[in-house]
Coordinates of N, CA and C in Angstrom, one line a residue:
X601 N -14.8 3.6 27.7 CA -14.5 3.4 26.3 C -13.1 2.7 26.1
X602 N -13.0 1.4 25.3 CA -11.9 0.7 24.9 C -11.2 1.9 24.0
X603 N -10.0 2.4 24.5 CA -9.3 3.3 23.1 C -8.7 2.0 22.7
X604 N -7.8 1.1 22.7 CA -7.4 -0.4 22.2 C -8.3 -0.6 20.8
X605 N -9.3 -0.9 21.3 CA -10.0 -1.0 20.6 C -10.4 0.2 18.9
X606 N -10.9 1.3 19.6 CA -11.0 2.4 18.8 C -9.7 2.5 17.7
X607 N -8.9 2.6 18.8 CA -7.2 2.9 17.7 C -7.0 1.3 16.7
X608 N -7.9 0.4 16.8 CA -7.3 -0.7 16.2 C -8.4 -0.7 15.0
X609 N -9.6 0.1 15.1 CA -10.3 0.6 14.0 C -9.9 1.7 13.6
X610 N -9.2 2.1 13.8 CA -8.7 3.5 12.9 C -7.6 3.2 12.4
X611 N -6.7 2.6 12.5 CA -5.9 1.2 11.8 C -6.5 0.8 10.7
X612 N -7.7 -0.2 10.6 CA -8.4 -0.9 9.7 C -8.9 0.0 8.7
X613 N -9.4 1.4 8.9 CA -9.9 2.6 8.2 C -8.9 2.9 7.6
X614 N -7.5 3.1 8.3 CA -6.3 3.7 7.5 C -5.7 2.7 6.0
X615 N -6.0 1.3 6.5 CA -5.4 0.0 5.8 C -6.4 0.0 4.3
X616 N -7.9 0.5 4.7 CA -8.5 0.2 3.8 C -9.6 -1.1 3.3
X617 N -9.2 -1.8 5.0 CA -9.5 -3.3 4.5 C -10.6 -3.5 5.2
X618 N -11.6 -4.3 5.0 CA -12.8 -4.4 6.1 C -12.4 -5.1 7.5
X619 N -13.7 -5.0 8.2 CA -13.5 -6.0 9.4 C -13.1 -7.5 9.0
X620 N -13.8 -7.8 8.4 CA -14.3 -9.7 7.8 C -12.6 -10.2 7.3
X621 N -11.9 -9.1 6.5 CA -10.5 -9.7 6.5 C -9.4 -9.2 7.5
X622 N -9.7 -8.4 8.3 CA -8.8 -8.1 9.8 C -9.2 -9.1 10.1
X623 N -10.4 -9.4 11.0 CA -10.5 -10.5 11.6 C -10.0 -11.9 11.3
X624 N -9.7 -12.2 10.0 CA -9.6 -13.2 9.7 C -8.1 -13.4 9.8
X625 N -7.3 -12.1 9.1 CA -5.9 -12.2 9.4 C -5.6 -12.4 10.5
X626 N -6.1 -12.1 11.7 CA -5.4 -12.3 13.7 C -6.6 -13.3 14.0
X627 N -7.1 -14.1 13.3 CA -7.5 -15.5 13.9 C -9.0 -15.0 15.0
X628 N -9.3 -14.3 14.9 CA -10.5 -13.6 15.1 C -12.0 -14.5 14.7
X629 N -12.9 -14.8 14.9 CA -13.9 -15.1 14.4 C -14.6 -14.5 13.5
X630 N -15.9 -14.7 12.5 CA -16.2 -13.8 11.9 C -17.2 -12.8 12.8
X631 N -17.3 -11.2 12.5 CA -18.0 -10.7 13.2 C -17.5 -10.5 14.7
X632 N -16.1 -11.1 15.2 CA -15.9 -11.2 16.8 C -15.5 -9.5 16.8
X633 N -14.6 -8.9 16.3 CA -14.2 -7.5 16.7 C -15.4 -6.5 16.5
X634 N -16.1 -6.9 15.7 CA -17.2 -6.1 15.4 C -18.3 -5.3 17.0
X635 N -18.1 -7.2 17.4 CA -19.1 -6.8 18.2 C -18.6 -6.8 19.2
X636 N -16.8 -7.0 19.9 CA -16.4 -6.3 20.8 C -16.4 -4.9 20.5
X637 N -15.8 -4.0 19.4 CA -16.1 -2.6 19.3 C -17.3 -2.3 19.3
X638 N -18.3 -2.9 19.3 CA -19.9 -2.3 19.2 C -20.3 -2.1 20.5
X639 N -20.2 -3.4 21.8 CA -20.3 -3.3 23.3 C -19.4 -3.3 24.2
X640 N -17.9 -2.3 23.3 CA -16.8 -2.1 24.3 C -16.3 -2.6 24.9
X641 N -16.0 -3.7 24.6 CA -15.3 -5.3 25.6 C -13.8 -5.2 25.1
X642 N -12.9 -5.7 26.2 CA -11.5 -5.6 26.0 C -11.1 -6.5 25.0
X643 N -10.1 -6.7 24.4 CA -9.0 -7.4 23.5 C -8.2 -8.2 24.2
X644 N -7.3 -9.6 24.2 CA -6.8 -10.2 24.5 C -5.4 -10.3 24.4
X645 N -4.7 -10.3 24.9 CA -2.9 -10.4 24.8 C -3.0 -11.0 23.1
X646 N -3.3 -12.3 23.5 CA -3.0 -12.9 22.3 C -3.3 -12.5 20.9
X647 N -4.6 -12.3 20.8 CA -5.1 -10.9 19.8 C -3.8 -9.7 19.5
X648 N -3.7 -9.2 19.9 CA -2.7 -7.7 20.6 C -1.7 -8.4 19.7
X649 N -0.9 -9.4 20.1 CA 0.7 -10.2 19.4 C -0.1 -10.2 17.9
X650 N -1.1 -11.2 17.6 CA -1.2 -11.3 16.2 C -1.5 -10.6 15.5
X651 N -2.0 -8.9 16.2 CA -1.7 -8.2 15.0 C -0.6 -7.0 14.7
X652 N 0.2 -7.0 15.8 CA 1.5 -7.3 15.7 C 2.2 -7.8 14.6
X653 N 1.8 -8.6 14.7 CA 2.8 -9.5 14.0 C 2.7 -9.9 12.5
X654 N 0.9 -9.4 12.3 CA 0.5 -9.7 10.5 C 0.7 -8.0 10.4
X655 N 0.4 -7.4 11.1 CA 1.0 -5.8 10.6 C 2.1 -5.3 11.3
X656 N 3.0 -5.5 10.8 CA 4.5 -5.2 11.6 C 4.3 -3.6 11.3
X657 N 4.0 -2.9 11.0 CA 4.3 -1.3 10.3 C 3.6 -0.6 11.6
X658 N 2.5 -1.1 12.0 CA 1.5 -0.5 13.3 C 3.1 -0.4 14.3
X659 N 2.7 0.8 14.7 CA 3.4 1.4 16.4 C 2.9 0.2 17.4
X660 N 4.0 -0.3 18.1 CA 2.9 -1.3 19.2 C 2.7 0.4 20.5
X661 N 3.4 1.1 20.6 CA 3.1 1.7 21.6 C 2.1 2.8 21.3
X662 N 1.6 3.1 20.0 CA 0.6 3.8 20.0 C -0.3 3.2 20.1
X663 N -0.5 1.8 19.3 CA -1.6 0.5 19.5 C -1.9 0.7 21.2
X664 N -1.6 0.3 21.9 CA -1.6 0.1 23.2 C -1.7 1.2 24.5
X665 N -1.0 2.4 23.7 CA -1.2 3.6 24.3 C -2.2 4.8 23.6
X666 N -1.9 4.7 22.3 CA -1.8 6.0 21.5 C -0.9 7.2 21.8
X667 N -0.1 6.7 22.6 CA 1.2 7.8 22.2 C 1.8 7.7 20.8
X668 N 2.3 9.3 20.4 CA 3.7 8.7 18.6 C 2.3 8.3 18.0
X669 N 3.0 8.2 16.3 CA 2.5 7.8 15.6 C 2.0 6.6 15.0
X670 N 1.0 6.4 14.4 CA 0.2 5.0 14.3 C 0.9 4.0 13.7
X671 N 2.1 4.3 12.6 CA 3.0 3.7 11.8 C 4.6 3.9 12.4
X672 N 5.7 2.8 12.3 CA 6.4 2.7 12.8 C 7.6 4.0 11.6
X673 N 8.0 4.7 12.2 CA 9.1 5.5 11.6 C 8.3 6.4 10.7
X674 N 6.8 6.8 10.8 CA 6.0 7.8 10.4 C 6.9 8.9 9.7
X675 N 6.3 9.2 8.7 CA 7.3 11.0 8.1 C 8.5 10.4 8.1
X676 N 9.5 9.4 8.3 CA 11.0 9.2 7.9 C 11.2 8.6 6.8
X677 N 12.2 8.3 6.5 CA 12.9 7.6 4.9 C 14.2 7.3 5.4
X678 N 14.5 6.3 4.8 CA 16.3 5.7 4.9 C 16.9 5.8 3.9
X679 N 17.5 6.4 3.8 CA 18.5 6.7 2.7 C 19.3 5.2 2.3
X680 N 19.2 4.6 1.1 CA 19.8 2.9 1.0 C 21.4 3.0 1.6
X681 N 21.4 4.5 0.6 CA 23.2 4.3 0.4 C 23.9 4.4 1.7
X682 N 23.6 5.7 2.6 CA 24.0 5.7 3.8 C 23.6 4.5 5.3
X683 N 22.0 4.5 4.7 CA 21.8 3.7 5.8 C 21.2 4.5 6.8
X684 N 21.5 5.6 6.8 CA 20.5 6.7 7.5 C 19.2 7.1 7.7
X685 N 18.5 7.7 8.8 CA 17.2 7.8 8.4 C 16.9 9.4 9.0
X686 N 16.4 10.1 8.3 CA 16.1 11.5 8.1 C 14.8 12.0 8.3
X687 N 14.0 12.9 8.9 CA 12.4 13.6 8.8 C 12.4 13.9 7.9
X688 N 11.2 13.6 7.2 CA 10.8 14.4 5.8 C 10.0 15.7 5.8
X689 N 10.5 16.2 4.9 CA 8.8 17.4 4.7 C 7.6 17.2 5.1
X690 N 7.0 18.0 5.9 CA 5.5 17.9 5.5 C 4.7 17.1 4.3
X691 N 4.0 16.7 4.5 CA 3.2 15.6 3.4 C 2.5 16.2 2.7
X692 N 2.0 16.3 1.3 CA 1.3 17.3 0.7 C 0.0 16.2 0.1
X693 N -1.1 16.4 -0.1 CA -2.4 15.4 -0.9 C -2.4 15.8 -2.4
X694 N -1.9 14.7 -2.9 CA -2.1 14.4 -4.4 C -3.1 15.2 -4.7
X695 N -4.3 14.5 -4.4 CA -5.9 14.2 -5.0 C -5.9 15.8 -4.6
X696 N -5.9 16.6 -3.6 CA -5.8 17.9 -3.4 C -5.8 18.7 -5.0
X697 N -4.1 18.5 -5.2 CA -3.4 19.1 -5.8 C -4.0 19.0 -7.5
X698 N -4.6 17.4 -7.9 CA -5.0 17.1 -8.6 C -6.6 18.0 -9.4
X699 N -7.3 18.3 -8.6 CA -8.2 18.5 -8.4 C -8.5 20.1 -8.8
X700 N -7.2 20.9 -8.7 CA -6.3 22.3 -9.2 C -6.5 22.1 -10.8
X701 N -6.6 21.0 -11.3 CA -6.6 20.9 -12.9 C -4.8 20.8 -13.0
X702 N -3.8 20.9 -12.3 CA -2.4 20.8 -12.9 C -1.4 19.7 -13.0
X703 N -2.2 18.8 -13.2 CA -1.6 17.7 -13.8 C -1.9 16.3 -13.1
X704 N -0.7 15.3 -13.6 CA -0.6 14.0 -12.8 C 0.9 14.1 -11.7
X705 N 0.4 13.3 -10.6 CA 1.7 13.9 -9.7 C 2.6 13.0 -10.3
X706 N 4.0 12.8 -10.3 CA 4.7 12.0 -10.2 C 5.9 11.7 -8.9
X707 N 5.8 10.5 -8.6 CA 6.5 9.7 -6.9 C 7.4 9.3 -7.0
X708 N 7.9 8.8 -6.0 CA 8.7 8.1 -5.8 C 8.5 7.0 -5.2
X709 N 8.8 5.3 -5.8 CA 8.4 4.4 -5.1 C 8.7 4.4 -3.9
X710 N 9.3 5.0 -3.3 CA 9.9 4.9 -1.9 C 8.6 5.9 -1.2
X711 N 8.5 6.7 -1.9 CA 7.3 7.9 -1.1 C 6.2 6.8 -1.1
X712 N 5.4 6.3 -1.6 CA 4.1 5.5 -2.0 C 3.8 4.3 -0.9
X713 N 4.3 4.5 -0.2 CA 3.5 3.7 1.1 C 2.5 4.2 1.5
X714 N 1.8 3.2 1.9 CA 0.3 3.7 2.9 C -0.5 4.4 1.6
X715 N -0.7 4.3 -0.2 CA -1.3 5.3 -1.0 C -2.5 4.7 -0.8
X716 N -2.8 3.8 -0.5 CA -4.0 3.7 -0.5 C -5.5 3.7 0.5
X717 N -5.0 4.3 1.3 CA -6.0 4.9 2.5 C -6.0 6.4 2.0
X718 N -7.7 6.6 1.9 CA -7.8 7.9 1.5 C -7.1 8.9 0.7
X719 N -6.3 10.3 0.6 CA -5.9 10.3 -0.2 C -4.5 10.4 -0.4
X720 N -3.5 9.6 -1.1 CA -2.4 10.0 -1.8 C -1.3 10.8 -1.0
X721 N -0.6 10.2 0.0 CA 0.3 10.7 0.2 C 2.1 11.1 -0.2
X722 N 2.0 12.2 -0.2 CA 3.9 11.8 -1.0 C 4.4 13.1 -0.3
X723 N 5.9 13.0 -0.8 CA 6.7 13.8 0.2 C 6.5 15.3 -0.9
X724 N 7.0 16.6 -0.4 CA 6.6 17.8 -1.1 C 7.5 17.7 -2.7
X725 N 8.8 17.3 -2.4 CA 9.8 17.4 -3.4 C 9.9 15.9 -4.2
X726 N 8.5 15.3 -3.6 CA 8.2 14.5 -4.9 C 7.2 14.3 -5.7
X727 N 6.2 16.0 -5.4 CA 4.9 16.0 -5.9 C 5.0 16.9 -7.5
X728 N 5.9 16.5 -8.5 CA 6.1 17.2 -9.6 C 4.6 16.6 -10.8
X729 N 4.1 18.0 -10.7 CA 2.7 17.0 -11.7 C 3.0 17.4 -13.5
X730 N 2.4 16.5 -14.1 CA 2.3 16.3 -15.4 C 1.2 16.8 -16.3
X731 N 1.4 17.3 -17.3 CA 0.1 16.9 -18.6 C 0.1 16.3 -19.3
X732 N -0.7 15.1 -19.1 CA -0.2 13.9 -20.2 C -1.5 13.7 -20.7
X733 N -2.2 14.0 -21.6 CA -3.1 13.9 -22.0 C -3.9 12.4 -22.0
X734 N -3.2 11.4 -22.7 CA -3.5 10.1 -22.6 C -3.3 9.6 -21.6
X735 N -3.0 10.0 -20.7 CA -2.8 9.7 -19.0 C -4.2 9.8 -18.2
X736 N -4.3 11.2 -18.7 CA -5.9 12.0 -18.0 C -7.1 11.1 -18.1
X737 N -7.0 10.8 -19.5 CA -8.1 10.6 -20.1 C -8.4 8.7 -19.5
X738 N -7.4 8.0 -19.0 CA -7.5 7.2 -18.3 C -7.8 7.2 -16.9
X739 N -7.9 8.4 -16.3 CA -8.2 9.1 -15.3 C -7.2 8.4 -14.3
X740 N -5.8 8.4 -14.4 CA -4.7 7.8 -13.3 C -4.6 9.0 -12.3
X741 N -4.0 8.2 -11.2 CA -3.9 8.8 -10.0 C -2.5 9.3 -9.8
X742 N -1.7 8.9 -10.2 CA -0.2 8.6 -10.1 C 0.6 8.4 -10.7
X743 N 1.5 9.0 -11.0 CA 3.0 7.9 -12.1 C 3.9 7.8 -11.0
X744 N 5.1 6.7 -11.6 CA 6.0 6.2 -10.8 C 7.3 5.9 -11.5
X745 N 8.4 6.1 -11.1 CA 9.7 5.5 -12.0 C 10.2 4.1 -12.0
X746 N 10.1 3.4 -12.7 CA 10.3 2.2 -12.5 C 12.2 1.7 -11.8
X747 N 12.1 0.9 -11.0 CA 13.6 1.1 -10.6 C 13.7 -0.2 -10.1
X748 N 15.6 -0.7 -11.2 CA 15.4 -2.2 -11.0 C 15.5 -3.1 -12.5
X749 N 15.6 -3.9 -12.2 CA 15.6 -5.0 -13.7 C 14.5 -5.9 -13.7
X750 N 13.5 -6.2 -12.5 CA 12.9 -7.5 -12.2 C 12.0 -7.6 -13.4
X751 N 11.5 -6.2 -13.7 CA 10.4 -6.3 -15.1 C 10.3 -5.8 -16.3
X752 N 12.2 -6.1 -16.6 CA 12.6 -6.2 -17.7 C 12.4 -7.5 -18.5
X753 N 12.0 -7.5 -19.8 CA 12.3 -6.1 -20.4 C 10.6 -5.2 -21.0
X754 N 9.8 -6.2 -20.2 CA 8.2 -5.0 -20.2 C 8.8 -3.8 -19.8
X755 N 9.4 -3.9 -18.7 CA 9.1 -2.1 -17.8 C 11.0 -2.2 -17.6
X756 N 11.8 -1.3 -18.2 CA 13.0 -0.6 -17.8 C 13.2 -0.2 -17.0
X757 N 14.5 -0.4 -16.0 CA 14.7 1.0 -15.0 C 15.0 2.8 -15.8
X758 N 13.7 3.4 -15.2 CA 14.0 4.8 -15.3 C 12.5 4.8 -16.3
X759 N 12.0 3.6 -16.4 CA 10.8 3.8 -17.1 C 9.4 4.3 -16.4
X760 N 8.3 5.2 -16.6 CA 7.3 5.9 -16.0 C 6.2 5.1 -16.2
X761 N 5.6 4.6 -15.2 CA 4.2 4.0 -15.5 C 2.9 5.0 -14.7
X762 N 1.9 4.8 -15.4 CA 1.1 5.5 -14.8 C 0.0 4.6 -14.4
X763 N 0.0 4.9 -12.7 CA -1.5 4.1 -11.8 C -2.7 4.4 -11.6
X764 N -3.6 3.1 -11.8 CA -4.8 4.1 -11.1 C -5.0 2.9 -9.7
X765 N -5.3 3.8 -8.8 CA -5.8 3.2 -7.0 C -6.7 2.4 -7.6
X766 N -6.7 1.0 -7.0 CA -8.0 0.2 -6.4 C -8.6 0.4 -5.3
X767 N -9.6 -0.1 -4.8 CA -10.0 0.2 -3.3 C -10.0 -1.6 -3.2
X768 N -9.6 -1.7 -1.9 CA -9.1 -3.5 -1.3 C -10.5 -3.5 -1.3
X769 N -11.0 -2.6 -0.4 CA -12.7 -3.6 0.0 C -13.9 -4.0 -0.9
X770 N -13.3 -3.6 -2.3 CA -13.9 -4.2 -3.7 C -12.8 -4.4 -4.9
X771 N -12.1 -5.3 -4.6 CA -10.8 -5.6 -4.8 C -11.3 -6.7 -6.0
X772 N -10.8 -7.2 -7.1 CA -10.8 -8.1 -8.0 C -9.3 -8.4 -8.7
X773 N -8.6 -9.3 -8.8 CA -7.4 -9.1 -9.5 C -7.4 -9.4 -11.0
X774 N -7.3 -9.0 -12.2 CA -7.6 -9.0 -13.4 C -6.2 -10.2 -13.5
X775 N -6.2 -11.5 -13.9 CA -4.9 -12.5 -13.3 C -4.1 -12.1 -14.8
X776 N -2.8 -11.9 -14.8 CA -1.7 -11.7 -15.5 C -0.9 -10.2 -15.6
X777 N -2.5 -9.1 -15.4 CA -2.2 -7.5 -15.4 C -1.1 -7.4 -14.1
X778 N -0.8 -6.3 -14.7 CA 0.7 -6.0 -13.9 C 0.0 -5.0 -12.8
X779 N 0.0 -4.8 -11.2 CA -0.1 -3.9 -10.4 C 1.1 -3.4 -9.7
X780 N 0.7 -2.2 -9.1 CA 2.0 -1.7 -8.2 C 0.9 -1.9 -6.9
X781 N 1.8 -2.9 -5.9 CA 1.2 -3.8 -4.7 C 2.1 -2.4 -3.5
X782 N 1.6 -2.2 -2.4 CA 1.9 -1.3 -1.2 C 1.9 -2.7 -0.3
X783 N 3.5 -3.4 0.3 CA 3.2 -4.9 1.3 C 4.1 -4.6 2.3
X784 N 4.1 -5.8 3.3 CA 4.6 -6.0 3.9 C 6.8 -6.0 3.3
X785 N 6.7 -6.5 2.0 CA 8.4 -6.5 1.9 C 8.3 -4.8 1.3
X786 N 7.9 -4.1 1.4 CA 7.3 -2.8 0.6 C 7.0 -2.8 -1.0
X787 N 7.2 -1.4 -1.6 CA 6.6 -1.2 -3.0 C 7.2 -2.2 -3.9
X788 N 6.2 -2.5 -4.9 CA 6.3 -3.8 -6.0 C 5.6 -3.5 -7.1
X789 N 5.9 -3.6 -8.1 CA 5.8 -3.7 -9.2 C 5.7 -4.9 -10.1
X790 N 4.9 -5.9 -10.1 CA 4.9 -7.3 -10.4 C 3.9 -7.8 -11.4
X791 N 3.8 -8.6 -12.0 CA 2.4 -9.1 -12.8 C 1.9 -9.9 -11.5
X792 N 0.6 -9.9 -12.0 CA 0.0 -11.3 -10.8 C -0.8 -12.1 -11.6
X793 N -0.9 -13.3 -10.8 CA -1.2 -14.3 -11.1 C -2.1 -15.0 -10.4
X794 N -2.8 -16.1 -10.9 CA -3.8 -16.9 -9.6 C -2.2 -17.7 -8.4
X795 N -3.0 -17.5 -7.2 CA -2.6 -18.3 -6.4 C -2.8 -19.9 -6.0
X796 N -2.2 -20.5 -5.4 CA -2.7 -22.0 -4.6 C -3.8 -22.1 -4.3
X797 N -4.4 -21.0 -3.6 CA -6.0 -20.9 -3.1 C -6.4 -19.1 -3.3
X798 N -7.4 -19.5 -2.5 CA -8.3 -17.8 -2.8 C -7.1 -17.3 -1.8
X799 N -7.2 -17.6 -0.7 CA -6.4 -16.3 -0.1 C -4.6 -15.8 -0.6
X800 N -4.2 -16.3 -1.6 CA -2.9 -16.3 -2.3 C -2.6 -15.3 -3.7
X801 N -2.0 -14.5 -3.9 CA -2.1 -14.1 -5.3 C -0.2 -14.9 -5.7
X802 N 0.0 -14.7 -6.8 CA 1.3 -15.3 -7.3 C 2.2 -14.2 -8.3
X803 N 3.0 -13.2 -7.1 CA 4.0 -12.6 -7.3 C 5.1 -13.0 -8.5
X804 N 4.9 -12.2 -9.9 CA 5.8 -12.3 -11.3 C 6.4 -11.4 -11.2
X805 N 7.9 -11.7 -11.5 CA 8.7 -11.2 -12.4 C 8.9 -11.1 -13.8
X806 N 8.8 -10.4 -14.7 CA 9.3 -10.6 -16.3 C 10.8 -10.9 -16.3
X807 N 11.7 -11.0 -15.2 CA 12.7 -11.1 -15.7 C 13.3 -12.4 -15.0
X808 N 13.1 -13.3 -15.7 CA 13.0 -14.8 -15.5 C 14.7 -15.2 -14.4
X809 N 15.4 -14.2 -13.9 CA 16.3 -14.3 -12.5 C 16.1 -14.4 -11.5
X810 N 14.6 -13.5 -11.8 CA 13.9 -13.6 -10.4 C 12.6 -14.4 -10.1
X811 N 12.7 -15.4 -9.1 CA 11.7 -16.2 -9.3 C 10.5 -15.9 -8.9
X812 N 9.2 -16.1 -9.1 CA 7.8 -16.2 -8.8 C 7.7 -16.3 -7.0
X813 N 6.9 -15.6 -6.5 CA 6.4 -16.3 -5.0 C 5.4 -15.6 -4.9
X814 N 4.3 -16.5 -3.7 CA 3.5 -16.3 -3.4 C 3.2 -15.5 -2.0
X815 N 2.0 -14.7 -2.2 CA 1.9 -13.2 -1.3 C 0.4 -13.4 -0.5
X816 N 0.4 -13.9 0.7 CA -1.1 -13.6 1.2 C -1.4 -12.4 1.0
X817 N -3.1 -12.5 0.9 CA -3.9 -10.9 0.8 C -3.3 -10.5 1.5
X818 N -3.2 -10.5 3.2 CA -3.8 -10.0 4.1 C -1.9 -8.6 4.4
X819 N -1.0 -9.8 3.6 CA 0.0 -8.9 3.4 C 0.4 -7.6 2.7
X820 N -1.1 -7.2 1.5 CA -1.0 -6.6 0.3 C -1.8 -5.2 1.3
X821 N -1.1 -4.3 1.3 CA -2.0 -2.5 2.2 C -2.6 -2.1 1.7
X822 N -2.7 -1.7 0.0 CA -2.7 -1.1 -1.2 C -2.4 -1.3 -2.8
X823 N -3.6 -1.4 -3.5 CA -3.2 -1.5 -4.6 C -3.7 -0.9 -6.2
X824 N -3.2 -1.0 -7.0 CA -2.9 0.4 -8.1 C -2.3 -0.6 -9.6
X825 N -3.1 -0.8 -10.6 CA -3.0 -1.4 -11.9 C -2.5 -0.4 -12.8
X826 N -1.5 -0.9 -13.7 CA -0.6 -0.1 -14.3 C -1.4 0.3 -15.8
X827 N -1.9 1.3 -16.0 CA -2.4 1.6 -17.0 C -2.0 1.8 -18.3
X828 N -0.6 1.9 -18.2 CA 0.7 3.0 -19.1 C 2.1 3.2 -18.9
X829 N 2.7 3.5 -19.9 CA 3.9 3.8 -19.7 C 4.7 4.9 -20.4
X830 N 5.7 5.2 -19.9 CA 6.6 6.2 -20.8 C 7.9 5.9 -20.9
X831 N 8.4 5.6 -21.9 CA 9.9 5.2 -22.1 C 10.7 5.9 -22.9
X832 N 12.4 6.3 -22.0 CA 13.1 7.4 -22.8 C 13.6 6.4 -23.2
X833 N 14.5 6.9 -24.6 CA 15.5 6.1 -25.1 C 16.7 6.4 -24.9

């Protein structure tokens, strides 16, 4: 048995994304990983680098071994101000907790990596849930604090939006609606827009400082359309 292989499908399961756009991202053929995982045939150096390199967050030594964890700095957090980086709590499931009837959780952009493989991960002391009635009734998965100026003055810093999860592998982008994107530069909060081509979406700011850029798919982990908001005064 290729474990290489295996662990690079449990990768793609965790990502959310099918074969047809893995492949495509590491220069793969269509159908080629498919049917190396199907009749157990090795992987290529060069393969190995390129996905590397389109998924920087993958462990290379669990890729290659499966020693440690499948994500690089798994369970940690960097504190901005110190620069530090610390173990977190135990991880607790939203959708779990949800499913109790006691509310909507609310995150922290910084917890919300990886939310979109299966279910909902966040750290314990940032699983505080809500009753927001008009929240429910849109059936959201999540709120989030908005933090930052870039999507001012739509969304304030310290302003609460509430998400609902997409699934990538039936993915459509509604062009102008605002999402909260899981990427490669991390969590985002942006309007989108059509891109140059299919494979491009076009990264907005409302706050005209910050300029527009464009984001391959293959960079986007997870993604969650902003349904709502809650603003203090």
């Amino acid at each position: 048995m290729n474990n290489t292989l295996h662990r690079i499908k449990e990768f793609i399961d965790y990502k959310g994304i099918t074969n047809q756009s893995f492949e495509k991202s590491i220069g793969f053929s269509n159908g080629a990983f498919a049917s190396q995982l199907k009749n157990n045939r090795t992987i290529g150096v060069d393969k190995l680098e390129n996905i590397l390199k389109v998924y920087p967050d993958i462990n290379p030594e669990w890729l290659l071994t499966g020693k440690g964890d499948m994500l690089k700095n798994a369970g940690y957090t960097t504190n901005e101000e110190t620069k530090t980086t610390v173990k977190e709590p135990k991880t607790a499931y939203i959708r779990k907790e949800k499913e109790t009837g006691k509310g909507i959780p609310l995150i922290s952009i910084e917890a919300m990596a990886g939310f979109g493989s299966g279910d909902i991960q966040v750290m314990n002391y940032d699983s505080e849930l809500y009753n927001i009635p008009e929240f429910t009734e849109l059936n959201v998965d999540f709120m989030i604090r908005v933090k930052g100026s870039s999507m001012y003055p739509k969304y304030s810093s310290g302003d609460i939006v509430a998400c609902k999860k997409l699934l990538l592998t039936d993915l459509f982008f509604q062009w102008n609606k605002v999402y909260v994107l899981d990427t490669t530069q991390g969590a985002l909060i942006k309007r989108i827009k059509k891109g140059s081509d299919s494979e491009h979406v076009l990264i907005v700011s409302e706050n005209s400082n910050y300029d527009p850029f464009e984001l391959h798919l293959s960079q986007i982990y997870a993604v969650s359309i902003v349904c709502g908001v809650i603003r203090l005064e």
